[in-house]
Amino acid sequence: MTASAARTEPRPAPRKRAGNGAARPNDADEIGLDALVGHAGYAVRRFQIWIFQDFIKTLGEVDIKPTQYSVLTVIGANPGLSQMAVAKRLGIERARLVHLLDSLEQRKLVKRVKSKADRRSHALHLTAPGETALAKFKRLAAEHERHVVEKIGKENRERLLQILAGFT
Amino acid sequence: MTASAARTEPRPAPRKRAGNGAARPNDADEIGLDALVGHAGYAVRRFQIWIFQDFIKTLGEVDIKPTQYSVLTVIGANPGLSQMAVAKRLGIERARLVHLLDSLEQRKLVKRVKSKADRRSHALHLTAPGETALAKFKRLAAEHERHVVEKIGKENRERLLQILAGFT
DNA sequence: TATTGTTATACTCTATAACTATA
DNA sequence: TATAGTTATAGAGTATAACAATA
């Protein structure tokens, strides 16, 4: 066992407070998380909420959410993709992608082109204004990414990306 | 610049495919993510989805979701907490906690006790069967945590917990 | 028969607002 | 006035199922 021993096992609850009239920690941030501190999922979820909130705020002026950004980015880098291909790649339900694309198409950022090879499917492309807009979104997203660096540090962000590289 | 240089800046899109009749990557996993690979939020979100799915599956036999587990754990470690205190500590809307507690109370895992100090608030406690059940949930959660280790490795999980320790 | 895009439904989660009873 | 718990509503997000057009 190293100094940073595995904390996979449930550890004894930190001194339970008396449930009686004694001062209970209803007030401050002295409420113990107990086993939660040993669960990666808890920290990851809280971090994910923080990071999405910052993304939404930073790209608020252009009204682009993380999922919309991911769809635009993938279409921009792979013009002609079908809706199924985008949905599978990003782990979005194809039924949901329909509504996402409806919105992006109404905003004239994306266009659905009827595929000649397979007339069931649509080839997805950015419009000319869509290309311009995406460039701006990427600049704002880079600004958001700098907020992440400010929050957890440059090296920690690098490590995080390396650790999670498998979850493409 | 080190070998693992910062990838905060938007990088040139990897060779765009021809949008014409050439083979488009609608089929395989050769679809480039472009700028998304440089965003911590994307990897974190994908990982968070994976980890929650594994948690839900691993604790499926006892029908406990991550949020329910977090509520039970915090009440177990801090008996007598008010609903507001739990909601604030875990970042849950107090309106939503009402329904979560309704469900947990119906399952006889938690009880709401009228507080004598402040008759507006409820002191939250685990029931006796709730204590027993939580012990089992913690064992299953530890099993889930071992799946995380299998997925990303023991050291990487440790590093992740350290990096995200601030997001309590 | 199977697949693509679509529509529809239901359930969860999030975000608000308003109400009540207490403080 | 303000707060704790509750109720209600609307909007995302997720999970399904079913349908039309096409393969």
GROMACS .gro file of C-alpha atoms (C1' of nucleotides) in nm:
model
  382
    1MET     CA    1   0.000   0.000   0.000
    2THR     CA    2   0.133   0.336  -0.096
    3ALA     CA    3   0.075   0.665   0.075
    4SER     CA    4  -0.213   0.734  -0.157
    5ALA     CA    5  -0.378   0.405  -0.082
    6ALA     CA    6  -0.680   0.292  -0.275
    7ARG     CA    7  -0.997   0.428  -0.125
    8THR     CA    8  -1.225   0.180  -0.288
    9GLU     CA    9  -1.335   0.016   0.037
   10PRO     CA   10  -1.604   0.183   0.243
   11ARG     CA   11  -1.439   0.358   0.533
   12PRO     CA   12  -1.583   0.412   0.879
   13ALA     CA   13  -1.819   0.705   0.889
   14PRO     CA   14  -1.651   1.010   1.036
   15ARG     CA   15  -1.773   1.061   1.393
   16LYS     CA   16  -2.148   1.074   1.370
   17ARG     CA   17  -2.299   1.380   1.526
   18ALA     CA   18  -2.549   1.338   1.804
   19GLY     CA   19  -2.899   1.332   1.673
   20ASN     CA   20  -3.030   1.507   1.982
   21GLY     CA   21  -3.033   1.871   2.085
   22ALA     CA   22  -2.662   1.920   2.020
   23ALA     CA   23  -2.565   2.158   1.742
   24ARG     CA   24  -2.635   1.985   1.412
   25PRO     CA   25  -2.453   2.099   1.101
   26ASN     CA   26  -2.756   2.240   0.931
   27ASP     CA   27  -2.580   2.568   0.888
   28ALA     CA   28  -2.231   2.550   0.747
   29ASP     CA   29  -2.037   2.344   0.499
   30GLU     CA   30  -1.915   2.109   0.769
   31ILE     CA   31  -2.141   1.830   0.649
   32GLY     CA   32  -1.942   1.516   0.585
   33LEU     CA   33  -1.982   1.333   0.256
   34ASP     CA   34  -1.874   1.001   0.407
   35ALA     CA   35  -1.836   0.733   0.138
   36LEU     CA   36  -1.905   0.980  -0.143
   37VAL     CA   37  -1.550   1.117  -0.124
   38GLY     CA   38  -1.425   0.777  -0.234
   39HIS     CA   39  -1.643   0.765  -0.545
   40ALA     CA   40  -1.499   0.898  -0.867
   41GLY     CA   41  -1.850   0.934  -1.006
   42TYR     CA   42  -1.950   1.190  -0.747
   43ALA     CA   43  -1.656   1.422  -0.815
   44VAL     CA   44  -1.687   1.369  -1.190
   45ARG     CA   45  -2.056   1.456  -1.184
   46ARG     CA   46  -2.003   1.774  -0.981
   47PHE     CA   47  -1.719   1.877  -1.210
   48GLN     CA   48  -1.922   1.805  -1.520
   49ILE     CA   49  -2.200   2.028  -1.392
   50TRP     CA   50  -1.956   2.309  -1.323
   51ILE     CA   51  -1.789   2.278  -1.662
   52PHE     CA   52  -2.119   2.272  -1.855
   53GLN     CA   53  -2.245   2.575  -1.665
   54ASP     CA   54  -1.930   2.764  -1.753
   55PHE     CA   55  -1.957   2.656  -2.117
   56ILE     CA   56  -2.321   2.767  -2.137
   57LYS     CA   57  -2.238   3.101  -1.977
   58THR     CA   58  -1.929   3.163  -2.191
   59LEU     CA   59  -2.118   3.081  -2.511
   60GLY     CA   60  -2.433   3.247  -2.388
   61GLU     CA   61  -2.391   3.544  -2.621
   62VAL     CA   62  -2.421   3.309  -2.919
   63ASP     CA   63  -2.677   3.080  -2.754
   64ILE     CA   64  -2.492   2.754  -2.816
   65LYS     CA   65  -2.510   2.461  -2.574
   66PRO     CA   66  -2.245   2.189  -2.541
   67THR     CA   67  -2.443   1.936  -2.745
   68GLN     CA   68  -2.508   2.184  -3.025
   69TYR     CA   69  -2.139   2.270  -3.030
   70SER     CA   70  -2.041   1.905  -3.056
   71VAL     CA   71  -2.281   1.847  -3.345
   72LEU     CA   72  -2.160   2.152  -3.537
   73THR     CA   73  -1.795   2.062  -3.480
   74VAL     CA   74  -1.835   1.707  -3.603
   75ILE     CA   75  -2.032   1.812  -3.911
   76GLY     CA   76  -1.776   2.084  -3.985
   77ALA     CA   77  -1.490   1.837  -3.972
   78ASN     CA   78  -1.677   1.561  -4.158
   79PRO     CA   79  -1.908   1.721  -4.413
   80GLY     CA   80  -2.160   1.487  -4.569
   81LEU     CA   81  -2.218   1.268  -4.266
   82SER     CA   82  -2.560   1.109  -4.224
   83GLN     CA   83  -2.771   1.176  -3.917
   84MET     CA   84  -2.719   0.819  -3.800
   85ALA     CA   85  -2.343   0.857  -3.825
   86VAL     CA   86  -2.343   1.178  -3.619
   87ALA     CA   87  -2.581   1.029  -3.363
   88LYS     CA   88  -2.370   0.717  -3.317
   89ARG     CA   89  -2.043   0.907  -3.301
   90LEU     CA   90  -2.163   1.146  -3.031
   91GLY     CA   91  -2.383   0.904  -2.841
   92ILE     CA   92  -2.699   1.102  -2.911
   93GLU     CA   93  -3.033   0.933  -2.975
   94ARG     CA   94  -3.121   0.967  -3.341
   95ALA     CA   95  -3.468   1.085  -3.243
   96ARG     CA   96  -3.318   1.365  -3.042
   97LEU     CA   97  -3.073   1.463  -3.315
   98VAL     CA   98  -3.374   1.534  -3.537
   99HIS     CA   99  -3.484   1.817  -3.307
  100LEU     CA  100  -3.128   1.945  -3.259
  101LEU     CA  101  -3.086   1.966  -3.637
  102ASP     CA  102  -3.429   2.125  -3.682
  103SER     CA  103  -3.313   2.406  -3.456
  104LEU     CA  104  -2.970   2.441  -3.617
  105GLU     CA  105  -3.126   2.436  -3.962
  106GLN     CA  106  -3.376   2.705  -3.868
  107ARG     CA  107  -3.082   2.916  -3.759
  108LYS     CA  108  -2.928   2.859  -4.103
  109LEU     CA  109  -2.614   2.703  -3.956
  110VAL     CA  110  -2.667   2.355  -4.102
  111LYS     CA  111  -2.833   2.215  -4.410
  112ARG     CA  112  -2.969   1.870  -4.483
  113VAL     CA  113  -2.894   1.760  -4.838
  114LYS     CA  114  -3.071   1.461  -4.988
  115SER     CA  115  -2.817   1.189  -5.043
  116LYS     CA  116  -2.803   1.047  -5.396
  117ALA     CA  117  -2.632   0.726  -5.290
  118ASP     CA  118  -2.897   0.637  -5.031
  119ARG     CA  119  -3.219   0.831  -5.069
  120ARG     CA  120  -3.326   0.746  -4.716
  121SER     CA  121  -3.045   0.950  -4.564
  122HIS     CA  122  -2.946   1.315  -4.546
  123ALA     CA  123  -2.593   1.443  -4.598
  124LEU     CA  124  -2.522   1.707  -4.338
  125HIS     CA  125  -2.326   2.021  -4.418
  126LEU     CA  126  -2.255   2.354  -4.258
  127THR     CA  127  -2.388   2.654  -4.447
  128ALA     CA  128  -2.147   2.935  -4.534
  129PRO     CA  129  -2.269   3.142  -4.237
  130GLY     CA  130  -2.252   2.821  -4.036
  131GLU     CA  131  -1.879   2.793  -4.107
  132THR     CA  132  -1.824   3.152  -4.000
  133ALA     CA  133  -2.033   3.107  -3.689
  134LEU     CA  134  -1.855   2.785  -3.590
  135ALA     CA  135  -1.521   2.965  -3.607
  136LYS     CA  136  -1.654   3.214  -3.355
  137PHE     CA  137  -1.800   2.938  -3.137
  138LYS     CA  138  -1.459   2.772  -3.132
  139ARG     CA  139  -1.294   3.093  -3.015
  140LEU     CA  140  -1.547   3.120  -2.732
  141ALA     CA  141  -1.506   2.752  -2.649
  142ALA     CA  142  -1.131   2.807  -2.624
  143GLU     CA  143  -1.204   3.089  -2.381
  144HIS     CA  144  -1.417   2.848  -2.178
  145GLU     CA  145  -1.130   2.601  -2.183
  146ARG     CA  146  -0.907   2.867  -2.032
  147HIS     CA  147  -1.154   2.892  -1.746
  148VAL     CA  148  -1.102   2.520  -1.688
  149VAL     CA  149  -0.727   2.579  -1.671
  150GLU     CA  150  -0.783   2.858  -1.418
  151LYS     CA  151  -1.001   2.626  -1.212
  152ILE     CA  152  -0.793   2.307  -1.196
  153GLY     CA  153  -0.454   2.409  -1.338
  154LYS     CA  154  -0.284   2.350  -1.668
  155GLU     CA  155  -0.114   2.024  -1.574
  156ASN     CA  156  -0.422   1.877  -1.411
  157ARG     CA  157  -0.628   1.950  -1.719
  158GLU     CA  158  -0.366   1.775  -1.932
  159ARG     CA  159  -0.370   1.472  -1.703
  160LEU     CA  160  -0.748   1.466  -1.707
  161LEU     CA  161  -0.755   1.462  -2.088
  162GLN     CA  162  -0.500   1.181  -2.091
  163ILE     CA  163  -0.684   0.973  -1.832
  164LEU     CA  164  -1.015   1.009  -2.013
  165ALA     CA  165  -0.878   0.983  -2.367
  166GLY     CA  166  -1.051   0.648  -2.404
  167PHE     CA  167  -1.395   0.805  -2.365
  168THR     CA  168  -1.401   0.964  -2.705
  169MET     CA  169   0.627   2.413  -2.454
  170THR     CA  170   0.659   2.063  -2.323
  171ALA     CA  171   0.593   1.742  -2.506
  172SER     CA  172   0.241   1.744  -2.372
  173ALA     CA  173   0.178   2.095  -2.490
  174ALA     CA  174  -0.136   2.278  -2.395
  175ARG     CA  175  -0.416   2.203  -2.636
  176THR     CA  176  -0.625   2.496  -2.545
  177GLU     CA  177  -0.596   2.668  -2.880
  178PRO     CA  178  -0.815   2.551  -3.163
  179ARG     CA  179  -0.608   2.336  -3.393
  180PRO     CA  180  -0.643   2.299  -3.768
  181ALA     CA  181  -0.916   2.057  -3.861
  182PRO     CA  182  -0.774   1.719  -3.956
  183ARG     CA  183  -0.782   1.686  -4.334
  184LYS     CA  184  -1.143   1.739  -4.430
  185ARG     CA  185  -1.287   1.464  -4.638
  186ALA     CA  186  -1.415   1.542  -4.981
  187GLY     CA  187  -1.782   1.627  -4.966
  188ASN     CA  188  -1.840   1.474  -5.307
  189GLY     CA  189  -1.885   1.117  -5.417
  190ALA     CA  190  -1.577   0.991  -5.235
  191ALA     CA  191  -1.629   0.746  -4.951
  192ARG     CA  192  -1.763   0.938  -4.656
  193PRO     CA  193  -1.717   0.797  -4.308
  194ASN     CA  194  -2.079   0.721  -4.244
  195ASP     CA  195  -1.991   0.368  -4.153
  196ALA     CA  196  -1.706   0.323  -3.909
  197ASP     CA  197  -1.555   0.498  -3.612
  198GLU     CA  198  -1.319   0.696  -3.829
  199ILE     CA  199  -1.516   1.014  -3.776
  200GLY     CA  200  -1.290   1.288  -3.645
  201LEU     CA  201  -1.396   1.485  -3.338
  202ASP     CA  202  -1.186   1.786  -3.439
  203ALA     CA  203  -1.182   2.051  -3.164
  204LEU     CA  204  -1.380   1.830  -2.925
  205VAL     CA  205  -1.069   1.628  -2.838
  206GLY     CA  206  -0.923   1.944  -2.685
  207HIS     CA  207  -1.219   2.003  -2.456
  208ALA     CA  208  -1.209   1.857  -2.108
  209GLY     CA  209  -1.587   1.893  -2.087
  210TYR     CA  210  -1.647   1.650  -2.371
  211ALA     CA  211  -1.436   1.371  -2.221
  212VAL     CA  212  -1.571   1.440  -1.873
  213ARG     CA  213  -1.930   1.423  -1.995
  214ARG     CA  214  -1.876   1.095  -2.181
  215PHE     CA  215  -1.701   0.948  -1.879
  216GLN     CA  216  -1.973   1.066  -1.645
  217ILE     CA  217  -2.235   0.895  -1.859
  218TRP     CA  218  -2.038   0.571  -1.857
  219ILE     CA  219  -1.982   0.579  -1.484
  220PHE     CA  220  -2.348   0.652  -1.401
  221GLN     CA  221  -2.463   0.374  -1.631
  222ASP     CA  222  -2.231   0.131  -1.454
  223PHE     CA  223  -2.350   0.252  -1.114
  224ILE     CA  224  -2.715   0.212  -1.211
  225LYS     CA  225  -2.651  -0.135  -1.347
  226THR     CA  226  -2.441  -0.248  -1.051
  227LEU     CA  227  -2.700  -0.123  -0.801
  228GLY     CA  228  -2.989  -0.232  -1.021
  229GLU     CA  229  -3.077  -0.524  -0.796
  230VAL     CA  230  -3.151  -0.278  -0.514
  231ASP     CA  231  -3.297  -0.011  -0.741
  232ILE     CA  232  -3.081   0.276  -0.617
  233LYS     CA  233  -2.969   0.560  -0.844
  234PRO     CA  234  -2.661   0.776  -0.785
  235THR     CA  235  -2.862   1.068  -0.644
  236GLN     CA  236  -3.054   0.844  -0.405
  237TYR     CA  237  -2.726   0.692  -0.290
  238SER     CA  238  -2.575   1.033  -0.224
  239VAL     CA  239  -2.878   1.143  -0.022
  240LEU     CA  240  -2.881   0.826   0.189
  241THR     CA  241  -2.507   0.844   0.249
  242VAL     CA  242  -2.514   1.205   0.366
  243ILE     CA  243  -2.814   1.147   0.594
  244GLY     CA  244  -2.650   0.835   0.733
  245ALA     CA  245  -2.333   1.023   0.818
  246ASN     CA  246  -2.512   1.334   0.946
  247PRO     CA  247  -2.837   1.230   1.112
  248GLY     CA  248  -3.076   1.510   1.191
  249LEU     CA  249  -2.994   1.727   0.892
  250SER     CA  250  -3.269   1.946   0.750
  251GLN     CA  251  -3.383   1.909   0.390
  252MET     CA  252  -3.234   2.246   0.304
  253ALA     CA  253  -2.896   2.140   0.444
  254VAL     CA  254  -2.893   1.820   0.240
  255ALA     CA  255  -3.009   2.002  -0.073
  256LYS     CA  256  -2.740   2.269  -0.044
  257ARG     CA  257  -2.466   2.021   0.037
  258LEU     CA  258  -2.539   1.800  -0.263
  259GLY     CA  259  -2.642   2.072  -0.506
  260ILE     CA  260  -2.995   1.936  -0.542
  261GLU     CA  261  -3.295   2.168  -0.580
  262ARG     CA  262  -3.497   2.162  -0.260
  263ALA     CA  263  -3.811   2.107  -0.465
  264ARG     CA  264  -3.660   1.798  -0.615
  265LEU     CA  265  -3.535   1.666  -0.283
  266VAL     CA  266  -3.897   1.658  -0.166
  267HIS     CA  267  -3.982   1.393  -0.425
  268LEU     CA  268  -3.660   1.201  -0.366
  269LEU     CA  269  -3.739   1.184   0.005
  270ASP     CA  270  -4.103   1.093  -0.062
  271SER     CA  271  -3.978   0.788  -0.249
  272LEU     CA  272  -3.715   0.694   0.008
  273GLU     CA  273  -3.965   0.740   0.288
  274GLN     CA  274  -4.221   0.519   0.114
  275ARG     CA  275  -3.952   0.254   0.095
  276LYS     CA  276  -3.903   0.291   0.471
  277LEU     CA  277  -3.537   0.382   0.432
  278VAL     CA  278  -3.565   0.737   0.564
  279LYS     CA  279  -3.790   0.915   0.809
  280ARG     CA  280  -3.875   1.282   0.846
  281VAL     CA  281  -3.893   1.387   1.211
  282LYS     CA  282  -4.051   1.718   1.307
  283SER     CA  283  -3.781   1.939   1.451
  284LYS     CA  284  -3.855   2.084   1.793
  285ALA     CA  285  -3.604   2.365   1.755
  286ASP     CA  286  -3.756   2.495   1.430
  287ARG     CA  287  -4.102   2.363   1.360
  288ARG     CA  288  -4.074   2.456   0.994
  289SER     CA  289  -3.801   2.201   0.929
  290HIS     CA  290  -3.767   1.826   0.931
  291ALA     CA  291  -3.479   1.637   1.085
  292LEU     CA  292  -3.381   1.355   0.852
  293HIS     CA  293  -3.283   1.012   0.981
  294LEU     CA  294  -3.229   0.667   0.840
  295THR     CA  295  -3.466   0.402   0.970
  296ALA     CA  296  -3.321   0.085   1.118
  297PRO     CA  297  -3.381  -0.105   0.792
  298GLY     CA  298  -3.243   0.202   0.614
  299GLU     CA  299  -2.914   0.163   0.798
  300THR     CA  300  -2.895  -0.203   0.703
  301ALA     CA  301  -2.988  -0.130   0.344
  302LEU     CA  302  -2.731   0.150   0.315
  303ALA     CA  303  -2.458  -0.088   0.429
  304LYS     CA  304  -2.551  -0.316   0.139
  305PHE     CA  305  -2.569  -0.023  -0.104
  306LYS     CA  306  -2.217   0.077   0.002
  307ARG     CA  307  -2.088  -0.272  -0.068
  308LEU     CA  308  -2.242  -0.262  -0.416
  309ALA     CA  309  -2.110   0.090  -0.472
  310ALA     CA  310  -1.763  -0.035  -0.382
  311GLU     CA  311  -1.808  -0.304  -0.645
  312HIS     CA  312  -1.900  -0.034  -0.895
  313GLU     CA  313  -1.588   0.157  -0.794
  314ARG     CA  314  -1.383  -0.150  -0.876
  315HIS     CA  315  -1.529  -0.140  -1.226
  316VAL     CA  316  -1.394   0.215  -1.253
  317VAL     CA  317  -1.051   0.086  -1.156
  318GLU     CA  318  -1.077  -0.185  -1.420
  319LYS     CA  319  -1.174   0.078  -1.677
  320ILE     CA  320  -0.915   0.353  -1.618
  321GLY     CA  321  -0.663   0.192  -1.383
  322LYS     CA  322  -0.594   0.227  -1.014
  323GLU     CA  323  -0.346   0.512  -1.041
  324ASN     CA  324  -0.555   0.709  -1.286
  325ARG     CA  325  -0.855   0.686  -1.059
  326GLU     CA  326  -0.644   0.814  -0.771
  327ARG     CA  327  -0.522   1.106  -0.980
  328LEU     CA  328  -0.873   1.184  -1.093
  329LEU     CA  329  -0.996   1.201  -0.734
  330GLN     CA  330  -0.706   1.429  -0.644
  331ILE     CA  331  -0.760   1.660  -0.940
  332LEU     CA  332  -1.131   1.692  -0.871
  333ALA     CA  333  -1.108   1.702  -0.493
  334GLY     CA  334  -1.218   2.065  -0.500
  335PHE     CA  335  -1.554   1.974  -0.648
  336THR     CA  336  -1.695   1.833  -0.329
  337DT     C1'  337  -3.660  -0.773  -4.369
  338DA     C1'  338  -3.362  -0.405  -4.217
  339DT     C1'  339  -3.237   0.087  -4.196
  340DT     C1'  340  -3.300   0.622  -4.205
  341DG     C1'  341  -3.539   0.979  -4.064
  342DT     C1'  342  -3.943   1.113  -3.830
  343DT     C1'  343  -4.320   1.155  -3.487
  344DA     C1'  344  -4.506   1.060  -3.048
  345DT     C1'  345  -4.505   0.927  -2.565
  346DA     C1'  346  -4.329   0.887  -2.105
  347DC     C1'  347  -4.008   0.950  -1.753
  348DT     C1'  348  -3.622   1.199  -1.535
  349DC     C1'  349  -3.392   1.621  -1.430
  350DT     C1'  350  -3.363   2.114  -1.395
  351DA     C1'  351  -3.543   2.571  -1.313
  352DT     C1'  352  -3.904   2.867  -1.143
  353DA     C1'  353  -4.274   3.048  -0.912
  354DA     C1'  354  -4.609   3.049  -0.570
  355DC     C1'  355  -4.833   2.879  -0.153
  356DT     C1'  356  -4.836   2.741   0.389
  357DA     C1'  357  -4.667   2.745   0.818
  358DT     C1'  358  -4.364   2.899   1.075
  359DA     C1'  359  -3.976   3.217   1.232
  360DT     C1'  360  -3.996   3.997   0.609
  361DA     C1'  361  -3.759   3.584   0.550
  362DT     C1'  362  -3.713   3.077   0.556
  363DA     C1'  363  -3.842   2.542   0.522
  364DG     C1'  364  -4.106   2.250   0.302
  365DT     C1'  365  -4.438   2.176  -0.049
  366DT     C1'  366  -4.688   2.194  -0.493
  367DA     C1'  367  -4.718   2.297  -0.972
  368DT     C1'  368  -4.548   2.395  -1.427
  369DA     C1'  369  -4.238   2.427  -1.818
  370DG     C1'  370  -3.813   2.299  -2.048
  371DA     C1'  371  -3.431   1.993  -2.139
  372DG     C1'  372  -3.259   1.525  -2.183
  373DT     C1'  373  -3.324   1.025  -2.221
  374DA     C1'  374  -3.551   0.599  -2.361
  375DT     C1'  375  -3.895   0.370  -2.643
  376DA     C1'  376  -4.202   0.248  -2.986
  377DA     C1'  377  -4.408   0.292  -3.418
  378DC     C1'  378  -4.454   0.470  -3.890
  379DA     C1'  379  -4.318   0.597  -4.404
  380DA     C1'  380  -3.980   0.578  -4.744
  381DT     C1'  381  -3.620   0.328  -4.907
  382DA     C1'  382  -3.267  -0.034  -4.920
   0.00000   0.00000   0.00000
